[in-house]
mmCIF file of C-alpha atoms in Angstrom:
data_model
loop_
_atom_site.group_PDB
_atom_site.id
_atom_site.type_symbol
_atom_site.label_atom_id
_atom_site.label_comp_id
_atom_site.label_asym_id
_atom_site.label_seq_id
_atom_site.Cartn_x
_atom_site.Cartn_y
_atom_site.Cartn_z
ATOM 1 C CA UNK A 1 -9.766 8.687 -8.365
ATOM 2 C CA UNK A 2 -7.294 6.105 -9.896
ATOM 3 C CA UNK A 3 -5.167 4.503 -6.934
ATOM 4 C CA UNK A 4 -2.136 2.240 -6.919
ATOM 5 C CA UNK A 5 -3.210 -1.201 -4.958
ATOM 6 C CA UNK A 6 -0.828 -2.950 -2.840
ATOM 7 C CA UNK A 7 -0.993 -6.326 -1.780
ATOM 8 C CA UNK A 8 -0.762 -7.926 0.705
ATOM 9 C CA UNK A 9 -1.112 -5.094 3.323
ATOM 10 C CA UNK A 10 0.744 -6.976 5.773
ATOM 11 C CA UNK A 11 3.087 -10.017 5.638
ATOM 12 C CA UNK A 12 5.178 -11.979 8.150
ATOM 13 C CA UNK A 13 8.073 -13.887 6.977
ATOM 14 C CA UNK A 14 10.849 -16.087 8.576
ATOM 15 C CA UNK A 15 14.336 -14.778 8.086
ATOM 16 C CA UNK A 16 15.782 -16.515 4.643
ATOM 17 C CA UNK A 17 12.529 -16.727 3.276
ATOM 18 C CA UNK A 18 11.747 -15.190 -0.216
ATOM 19 C CA UNK A 19 8.796 -12.869 -0.492
ATOM 20 C CA UNK A 20 7.252 -10.994 -3.287
ATOM 21 C CA UNK A 21 5.252 -7.816 -2.690
ATOM 22 C CA UNK A 22 2.452 -6.829 -5.494
ATOM 23 C CA UNK A 23 1.388 -3.963 -6.910
ATOM 24 C CA UNK A 24 -0.831 -2.638 -9.514
ATOM 25 C CA UNK A 25 0.041 0.819 -10.658
ATOM 26 C CA UNK A 26 -2.393 3.331 -12.240
ATOM 27 C CA UNK A 27 -3.108 1.908 -15.570
ATOM 28 C CA UNK A 28 -1.797 4.867 -17.947
ATOM 29 C CA UNK A 29 1.349 5.192 -16.072
ATOM 30 C CA UNK A 30 4.608 4.303 -17.388
ATOM 31 C CA UNK A 31 7.147 4.865 -14.338
ATOM 32 C CA UNK A 32 7.086 2.566 -11.396
ATOM 33 C CA UNK A 33 8.944 2.821 -8.191
ATOM 34 C CA UNK A 34 9.209 0.946 -4.873
ATOM 35 C CA UNK A 35 10.204 2.990 -1.795
ATOM 36 C CA UNK A 36 10.449 1.627 1.858
ATOM 37 C CA UNK A 37 9.673 3.196 5.318
ATOM 38 C CA UNK A 38 11.469 1.655 8.456
ATOM 39 C CA UNK A 39 9.181 2.312 11.366
ATOM 40 C CA UNK A 40 9.630 5.993 12.546
ATOM 41 C CA UNK A 41 12.145 6.806 9.655
ATOM 42 C CA UNK A 42 11.793 8.646 6.438
ATOM 43 C CA UNK A 43 10.704 7.409 3.268
ATOM 44 C CA UNK A 44 13.648 5.690 0.998
ATOM 45 C CA UNK A 45 13.935 5.237 -2.437
ATOM 46 C CA UNK A 46 14.690 1.709 -3.757
ATOM 47 C CA UNK A 47 14.240 1.303 -7.416
ATOM 48 C CA UNK A 48 12.424 3.116 -10.503
ATOM 49 C CA UNK A 49 11.401 1.202 -13.305
ATOM 50 C CA UNK A 50 10.585 2.489 -16.802
ATOM 51 C CA UNK A 51 10.346 0.846 -20.139
ATOM 52 C CA UNK A 52 10.495 -2.611 -18.692
ATOM 53 C CA UNK A 53 14.036 -2.270 -17.198
ATOM 54 C CA UNK A 54 15.205 -0.517 -13.925
ATOM 55 C CA UNK A 55 16.424 3.178 -14.596
ATOM 56 C CA UNK A 56 18.049 3.698 -11.195
ATOM 57 C CA UNK A 57 18.321 2.158 -7.801
ATOM 58 C CA UNK A 58 19.820 3.051 -4.677
ATOM 59 C CA UNK A 59 22.552 1.487 -2.263
ATOM 60 C CA UNK A 60 19.728 -0.298 -0.597
ATOM 61 C CA UNK A 61 18.303 -2.431 -3.626
ATOM 62 C CA UNK A 62 21.372 -4.751 -3.603
ATOM 63 C CA UNK A 63 21.322 -8.364 -5.231
ATOM 64 C CA UNK A 64 18.689 -9.824 -2.794
ATOM 65 C CA UNK A 65 15.887 -7.533 -4.379
ATOM 66 C CA UNK A 66 14.442 -7.636 -7.734
ATOM 67 C CA UNK A 67 11.325 -6.206 -9.587
ATOM 68 C CA UNK A 68 9.459 -7.452 -12.217
ATOM 69 C CA UNK A 69 6.489 -6.433 -14.505
ATOM 70 C CA UNK A 70 5.337 -9.691 -15.448
ATOM 71 C CA UNK A 71 2.098 -8.525 -17.310
ATOM 72 C CA UNK A 72 0.698 -5.192 -18.472
ATOM 73 C CA UNK A 73 -0.715 -4.512 -14.826
ATOM 74 C CA UNK A 74 1.307 -5.664 -12.127
ATOM 75 C CA UNK A 75 4.462 -4.898 -10.726
ATOM 76 C CA UNK A 76 6.468 -6.829 -8.309
ATOM 77 C CA UNK A 77 9.256 -6.369 -5.687
ATOM 78 C CA UNK A 78 11.086 -9.781 -4.604
ATOM 79 C CA UNK A 79 13.445 -9.999 -1.579
ATOM 80 C CA UNK A 80 15.270 -13.296 -2.196
ATOM 81 C CA UNK A 81 16.378 -14.077 1.217
ATOM 82 C CA UNK A 82 14.871 -11.799 3.806
ATOM 83 C CA UNK A 83 16.587 -10.491 6.685
ATOM 84 C CA UNK A 84 15.768 -8.701 10.041
ATOM 85 C CA UNK A 85 16.409 -5.304 8.836
ATOM 86 C CA UNK A 86 14.209 -5.437 5.891
ATOM 87 C CA UNK A 87 11.232 -5.316 8.128
ATOM 88 C CA UNK A 88 9.577 -2.029 6.892
ATOM 89 C CA UNK A 89 6.589 -0.682 5.254
ATOM 90 C CA UNK A 90 7.201 -1.034 1.469
ATOM 91 C CA UNK A 91 5.505 1.591 -0.839
ATOM 92 C CA UNK A 92 4.899 1.248 -4.655
ATOM 93 C CA UNK A 93 4.140 4.442 -6.768
ATOM 94 C CA UNK A 94 3.569 5.469 -10.286
ATOM 95 C CA UNK A 95 3.871 8.382 -12.208
ATOM 96 C CA UNK A 96 2.990 9.301 -15.743
ATOM 97 C CA UNK A 97 5.853 11.962 -16.672
ATOM 98 C CA UNK A 98 8.805 10.451 -14.793
ATOM 99 C CA UNK A 99 7.685 12.173 -11.501
ATOM 100 C CA UNK A 100 7.647 15.824 -12.567
ATOM 101 C CA UNK A 101 4.031 15.971 -11.602
ATOM 102 C CA UNK A 102 4.361 13.699 -8.602
ATOM 103 C CA UNK A 103 4.192 10.234 -7.839
ATOM 104 C CA UNK A 104 0.893 8.318 -6.764
ATOM 105 C CA UNK A 105 1.797 5.872 -3.697
ATOM 106 C CA UNK A 106 0.021 3.074 -2.658
ATOM 107 C CA UNK A 107 -0.882 2.135 1.028
ATOM 108 C CA UNK A 108 1.913 0.090 1.444
ATOM 109 C CA UNK A 109 2.721 -3.505 2.627
ATOM 110 C CA UNK A 110 4.220 -4.112 6.066
ATOM 111 C CA UNK A 111 6.753 -6.501 5.912
ATOM 112 C CA UNK A 112 7.843 -8.213 9.206
ATOM 113 C CA UNK A 113 10.957 -10.739 9.070
ATOM 114 C CA UNK A 114 10.987 -12.732 12.370
ATOM 115 C CA UNK B 1 25.640 14.729 -0.136
ATOM 116 C CA UNK B 2 22.573 16.437 -0.656
ATOM 117 C CA UNK B 3 19.849 16.211 2.172
ATOM 118 C CA UNK B 4 16.345 17.203 2.700
ATOM 119 C CA UNK B 5 15.074 17.594 6.145
ATOM 120 C CA UNK B 6 12.570 19.417 8.232
ATOM 121 C CA UNK B 7 13.486 21.759 11.077
ATOM 122 C CA UNK B 8 10.913 20.185 13.790
ATOM 123 C CA UNK B 9 10.193 16.746 14.196
ATOM 124 C CA UNK B 10 6.602 17.623 16.108
ATOM 125 C CA UNK B 11 4.370 20.703 15.712
ATOM 126 C CA UNK B 12 1.396 21.051 17.870
ATOM 127 C CA UNK B 13 -1.506 23.418 16.569
ATOM 128 C CA UNK B 14 -4.651 24.663 17.914
ATOM 129 C CA UNK B 15 -7.481 23.829 15.650
ATOM 130 C CA UNK B 16 -8.266 26.801 13.449
ATOM 131 C CA UNK B 17 -4.997 28.335 13.581
ATOM 132 C CA UNK B 18 -2.633 28.286 10.700
ATOM 133 C CA UNK B 19 0.200 25.998 10.726
ATOM 134 C CA UNK B 20 3.884 26.469 9.305
ATOM 135 C CA UNK B 21 5.863 23.499 8.469
ATOM 136 C CA UNK B 22 9.369 23.971 7.513
ATOM 137 C CA UNK B 23 11.854 22.179 5.161
ATOM 138 C CA UNK B 24 15.622 22.914 4.665
ATOM 139 C CA UNK B 25 17.300 21.079 1.343
ATOM 140 C CA UNK B 26 20.916 21.373 0.581
ATOM 141 C CA UNK B 27 21.133 20.423 -3.131
ATOM 142 C CA UNK B 28 20.909 23.454 -5.325
ATOM 143 C CA UNK B 29 20.386 21.358 -8.269
ATOM 144 C CA UNK B 30 16.785 20.276 -7.042
ATOM 145 C CA UNK B 31 14.115 21.268 -9.487
ATOM 146 C CA UNK B 32 10.781 20.411 -8.055
ATOM 147 C CA UNK B 33 9.704 20.024 -4.552
ATOM 148 C CA UNK B 34 6.773 18.275 -3.144
ATOM 149 C CA UNK B 35 4.692 17.952 0.143
ATOM 150 C CA UNK B 36 3.459 14.730 1.124
ATOM 151 C CA UNK B 37 0.776 13.985 4.120
ATOM 152 C CA UNK B 38 1.044 10.594 5.324
ATOM 153 C CA UNK B 39 -1.785 9.321 7.754
ATOM 154 C CA UNK B 40 -1.302 6.457 10.205
ATOM 155 C CA UNK B 41 -0.860 3.165 8.108
ATOM 156 C CA UNK B 42 -1.352 4.985 4.921
ATOM 157 C CA UNK B 43 0.956 5.835 1.884
ATOM 158 C CA UNK B 44 2.279 9.478 1.306
ATOM 159 C CA UNK B 45 -0.359 11.397 -0.084
ATOM 160 C CA UNK B 46 0.187 14.342 -2.527
ATOM 161 C CA UNK B 47 -0.607 17.767 -1.228
ATOM 162 C CA UNK B 48 1.092 20.627 -3.268
ATOM 163 C CA UNK B 49 4.184 20.825 -5.347
ATOM 164 C CA UNK B 50 6.183 23.519 -6.677
ATOM 165 C CA UNK B 51 8.798 24.158 -9.389
ATOM 166 C CA UNK B 52 12.195 25.847 -8.768
ATOM 167 C CA UNK B 53 11.067 28.889 -11.108
ATOM 168 C CA UNK B 54 8.399 29.611 -8.598
ATOM 169 C CA UNK B 55 8.475 31.081 -5.182
ATOM 170 C CA UNK B 56 5.118 30.524 -3.915
ATOM 171 C CA UNK B 57 2.384 28.377 -5.043
ATOM 172 C CA UNK B 58 -1.441 28.019 -3.400
ATOM 173 C CA UNK B 59 -3.926 25.258 -3.245
ATOM 174 C CA UNK B 60 -7.088 24.820 -1.080
ATOM 175 C CA UNK B 61 -6.150 26.039 2.439
ATOM 176 C CA UNK B 62 -2.120 25.319 1.424
ATOM 177 C CA UNK B 63 0.747 27.589 0.331
ATOM 178 C CA UNK B 64 3.779 26.544 -0.433
ATOM 179 C CA UNK B 65 6.855 28.891 -0.383
ATOM 180 C CA UNK B 66 10.046 28.266 -1.974
ATOM 181 C CA UNK B 67 13.162 30.467 -1.058
ATOM 182 C CA UNK B 68 16.167 29.172 -3.154
ATOM 183 C CA UNK B 69 18.530 31.504 -1.485
ATOM 184 C CA UNK B 70 18.519 29.887 1.519
ATOM 185 C CA UNK B 71 17.461 26.504 0.457
ATOM 186 C CA UNK B 72 14.095 26.428 2.622
ATOM 187 C CA UNK B 73 10.753 25.023 1.784
ATOM 188 C CA UNK B 74 7.717 25.712 3.799
ATOM 189 C CA UNK B 75 4.069 24.330 3.902
ATOM 190 C CA UNK B 76 1.376 26.573 5.245
ATOM 191 C CA UNK B 77 -1.822 25.370 6.139
ATOM 192 C CA UNK B 78 -4.698 27.693 6.901
ATOM 193 C CA UNK B 79 -7.475 27.191 9.387
ATOM 194 C CA UNK B 80 -6.081 23.863 10.700
ATOM 195 C CA UNK B 81 -8.504 21.286 11.112
ATOM 196 C CA UNK B 82 -8.445 17.666 12.912
ATOM 197 C CA UNK B 83 -8.153 16.083 9.683
ATOM 198 C CA UNK B 84 -4.800 17.574 9.272
ATOM 199 C CA UNK B 85 -2.890 15.591 11.773
ATOM 200 C CA UNK B 86 -0.678 13.533 10.104
ATOM 201 C CA UNK B 87 3.186 13.300 9.236
ATOM 202 C CA UNK B 88 4.194 15.977 6.635
ATOM 203 C CA UNK B 89 7.040 15.238 4.423
ATOM 204 C CA UNK B 90 8.696 17.322 1.848
ATOM 205 C CA UNK B 91 10.666 15.809 -0.957
ATOM 206 C CA UNK B 92 12.874 16.582 -3.848
ATOM 207 C CA UNK B 93 13.364 15.794 -7.265
ATOM 208 C CA UNK B 94 16.223 16.437 -9.537
ATOM 209 C CA UNK B 95 14.761 16.411 -12.774
ATOM 210 C CA UNK B 96 17.709 16.677 -14.918
ATOM 211 C CA UNK B 97 19.502 13.810 -13.386
ATOM 212 C CA UNK B 98 16.882 11.400 -12.330
ATOM 213 C CA UNK B 99 13.170 10.794 -10.939
ATOM 214 C CA UNK B 100 13.633 9.628 -7.807
ATOM 215 C CA UNK B 101 12.333 11.420 -4.911
ATOM 216 C CA UNK B 102 14.403 12.238 -1.839
ATOM 217 C CA UNK B 103 12.237 12.589 1.188
ATOM 218 C CA UNK B 104 12.972 14.412 4.617
ATOM 219 C CA UNK B 105 12.266 13.095 7.990
ATOM 220 C CA UNK B 106 8.911 14.258 8.522
ATOM 221 C CA UNK B 107 7.169 16.470 10.822
ATOM 222 C CA UNK B 108 4.345 15.029 13.049
ATOM 223 C CA UNK B 109 1.543 17.411 13.008
ATOM 224 C CA UNK B 110 -1.149 17.269 16.166
ATOM 225 C CA UNK B 111 -4.251 19.522 16.124
ATOM 226 C CA UNK B 112 -5.580 20.295 19.262
ATOM 227 C CA UNK B 113 -9.548 20.752 19.752
#
C-alpha cells in the first residue's frame, strides 16, 4: 500500500535555529498538506499546497514557516527561527482529489525545540 | 466559529464488546466527515468516511452514523479487539470552501482483556 514518508522521525533543535522537515507524498497525489499536533492535543491544519503554490494556510502558518516542492517527489516544511512552542509532531499528508476521499498521513516528525 | 469535538476524552471497553465513539460538530456547511485512528507514535490512519448526503455507512467491523439534524457523528466498532486501542479523531471537510480537515480533540479507547 502506498505510503507518505517523512524524515527525520525525530529532530531536536535549539531555539532560533532553522529546521527543514521532509516528506515524500504518494507519487500520483496532487494535493499536499502539513499538520501539527502538540502533545496531547488535536491535530491542527497548517497549510495546503497544490499546483506548486499554497492554496490555504492557517493562522499558525506565519512568516516563520514556508513550504516547497523542490522536485517531483519531495515536499518540505521549513521553520526559519524555531521557538519553544514549535515543539510538536508534524504530519505531512497527501491526497489525489483535494481531500474528498480522505488523506494519507505520514508517521510524522517529532520536533523538539530546546 | 466551527468546531469538531468528541463527547468523551476516554473510553474503556471490554474485549469483544461493541464501542461507540461520539463526535459533535457545529458547522452545518460541513460536507464530508472522516474517522481516523491514531496509534502511539504514528500518524492518523483513515478508518471510514461519510458524505453529508448519507446517514450511515458500514465498513469492516465499523459503522459511521451521521445525524445532520443534531450535528452528530458516531463511530461504532463491533467486537472490539486489543488492536483497536488507540486515539480516535473525527474530522470534517467543507468541500465547497476548502480542502483542509478540522479535527476534533480525540477519544482514547482502551480495550480491557
